[in-house]
């Protein structure tokens, strides 16, 4: 009997685009009367990337995609699908990838992508992961006719002035090249796991530029959702033989690095703590962990309660915070944190939240900074915890491939972002309030796509967006 061999598919390369304007945390803290240490250590932010007047998620996506194509000497005929995952949509109907194709055609010629396909995907910050999964399966199913797929994650995270979300803003895009026999990372097969539920932790009704957020609820929902998807991942990984557990071992011992959704740096640290507690509390090592914490892990009054009932259980929440902080000080946590997560968080601290692109910027950060540390990444497994409000989580994993150095050795975040310009609080607030015309950009664009025309003079041209490549 003949069994088809499933092609090995994964991420071959990735390119980033980050706007060159930024807001410094010290200026921000002073203006809002916040202790800067809260931002630096409590949230984990130093610089937030801010989009200029002539930038939106579509041109950031096109800029990242163009870099990816040029660096890999790719031509449109090498690409069969261009997907854009975003929660900064520009139109209720016209997909963002159509704008991106329009921009790329300025470089590669009118109609050069006509043979390809693709859609815009939406599910808050998790949709890029679904797009990767679907495109990987398109290639596995050999529907791709030898062509690669490009998935671009691109977003502008913008919150109300004065809100607690304001210090978790950011902007940027990551373009990912998906193909057979990838040089960078191959997805583990048949283990990707998801969870989904109707929730209102963070959402942005039609016509509203900034989201409505229930901060503490969204934090807990993120942790619980990723944990649920991780439970299902674990079941599949063990059942399929991908991971074999010996007595006393945790599945987290078999994952070499963690990359999770990063609305802000500290959330990554908390997600790791939550996951390790969940995975370790039934193992022999737990008694040594709790000894180091100096207290037993508290239990909520209603262990099967809702997120609301857990948050309302103030006695438990207080004790749990104390336990979590203690746990994050232990040698057990710190060993995993330093060796398996810390490098993925560095970019987040100097760019901010990128919604769909956050976790992939985290992957990029991990690869670059582990390489710079001299870590041998070949054959190492990266576990991903992707979360989108509203809400859905996806957990999957991938193995770093033998040719990874070819890709990773040229990664340089400072060079990739380029020289940046600090905004004063006054300039930032004018940009935030859309008080500058889009033609009055703070920076003169150079070697990139920018918005040059918005709307038309007649009603039938309302919502038209035109972009140009500025050399
Ligand atoms: N020095 C050091 N740390 C300090 C400090 C100081 N002087 N003052 C306060 N802190 C610490 C606090 O102790 C706290 O630390 P822990 O998390 O370890 O307890 C931390 O700073 C945060 O402070 P608060 O608890 O007071 O929280 P906040 O009111 O600043 O709100 C937030 C934080 C809820 C994340 C808010 O920024 C927010 O609503 N953000 C938007 C929503 C969000 O990002 N949710 C995340 C999950 S949903 C998601 O992931 C999707 C998405 O992309 C949005």
XYZ file of N, CA, C and O in Angstrom, residues 45 60 198 350 367 400:
24
model
N 7.991 48.380 28.711
C 8.062 49.165 27.475
C 9.038 50.328 27.624
O 9.061 50.992 28.660
N 2.515 49.440 5.517
C 3.524 48.738 6.322
C 3.637 47.285 5.847
O 4.738 46.731 5.748
N -17.146 33.072 22.466
C -17.650 34.434 22.259
C -17.369 35.273 23.502
O -17.927 35.021 24.563
N 11.039 47.666 22.653
C 11.429 48.874 21.912
C 10.509 49.182 20.721
O 10.738 50.121 19.975
N 15.193 34.641 17.409
C 16.186 34.100 16.466
C 17.441 34.963 16.458
O 18.560 34.468 16.565
N 13.586 24.177 14.259
C 14.556 24.982 13.512
C 15.363 24.052 12.589
O 15.824 22.992 13.014
